[in-house]
C-alpha positions as semicolon CSV with decimal commas, in nm:
position;residue;x (nm);y (nm);z (nm)
1;X;-2,831;0,738;-1,999
2;X;-2,696;0,985;-2,244
3;X;-2,376;1,213;-2,208
4;X;-2,574;1,545;-2,136
5;X;-2,797;1,328;-1,907
6;X;-2,519;1,177;-1,737
7;X;-2,293;1,570;-1,746
8;X;-2,650;1,703;-1,574
9;X;-2,693;1,495;-1,330
10;X;-2,314;1,497;-1,252
11;X;-2,267;1,835;-1,188
12;X;-2,542;1,919;-0,992
13;X;-2,347;1,740;-0,727
14;X;-2,129;2,024;-0,752
15;X;-2,309;2,307;-0,539
16;X;-2,014;2,516;-0,358
17;X;-1,625;2,590;-0,372
18;X;-1,592;2,301;-0,125
19;X;-1,746;2,036;-0,363
20;X;-1,508;2,137;-0,638
21;X;-1,176;2,097;-0,403
22;X;-1,291;1,744;-0,296
23;X;-1,351;1,623;-0,661
24;X;-1,033;1,767;-0,792
25;X;-0,804;1,613;-0,447
26;X;-1,001;1,283;-0,540
27;X;-0,904;1,297;-0,940
28;X;-0,564;1,401;-0,839
29;X;-0,523;1,086;-0,577
30;X;-0,704;0,868;-0,820
31;X;-0,488;0,974;-1,094
32;X;-0,165;0,928;-0,897
33;X;-0,282;0,569;-0,808
34;X;-0,321;0,508;-1,146
35;X;0,015;0,628;-1,258
36;X;-0,133;0,899;-1,481
37;X;0,084;1,125;-1,601
38;X;-0,130;1,380;-1,755
39;X;-0,476;1,441;-1,842
40;X;-0,687;1,699;-1,977
41;X;-1,015;1,786;-1,738
42;X;-1,267;1,973;-1,859
43;X;-1,447;2,236;-1,655
44;X;-1,769;2,420;-1,787
45;X;-1,745;2,790;-1,624
46;X;-2,108;2,795;-1,826
47;X;-2,251;2,549;-1,543
48;X;-2,065;2,754;-1,262
49;X;-2,245;3,047;-1,426
50;X;-2,600;2,880;-1,461
51;X;-2,643;2,774;-1,115
52;X;-2,500;3,119;-1,003
53;X;-2,194;2,954;-0,845
54;X;-1,876;3,129;-0,849
55;X;-1,623;3,065;-1,087
56;X;-1,355;3,238;-0,925
57;X;-1,391;3,037;-0,590
58;X;-1,442;2,755;-0,705
59;X;-1,112;2,795;-0,963
60;X;-0,910;2,890;-0,671
61;X;-0,994;2,593;-0,490
62;X;-0,840;2,377;-0,804
63;X;-0,507;2,519;-0,713
64;X;-0,521;2,528;-0,337
65;X;-0,648;2,201;-0,242
66;X;-0,344;2,007;-0,352
67;X;-0,146;1,786;-0,120
68;X;0,224;1,841;-0,179
69;X;0,228;1,474;-0,357
70;X;-0,032;1,597;-0,576
71;X;0,011;1,671;-0,993
72;X;0,009;2,036;-1,065
73;X;-0,290;2,174;-1,185
74;X;-0,276;2,404;-1,467
75;X;-0,479;2,741;-1,539
């Protein structure tokens, strides 16, 4: 698959704020398990708008659903 096809496929599973909370938590746990101390994550507001999603609600989940040991998300 080309990058854009893969990107479209992956983001098609992100339908509501809870999906964003889940991937945020899972990614944070994975990065911690790998002892990653710094990561830059790209989030596409354009995709959210295209899919008629609330970017504000999705971004709220990035910071709310962290566990106490998870790395701090920067907005």
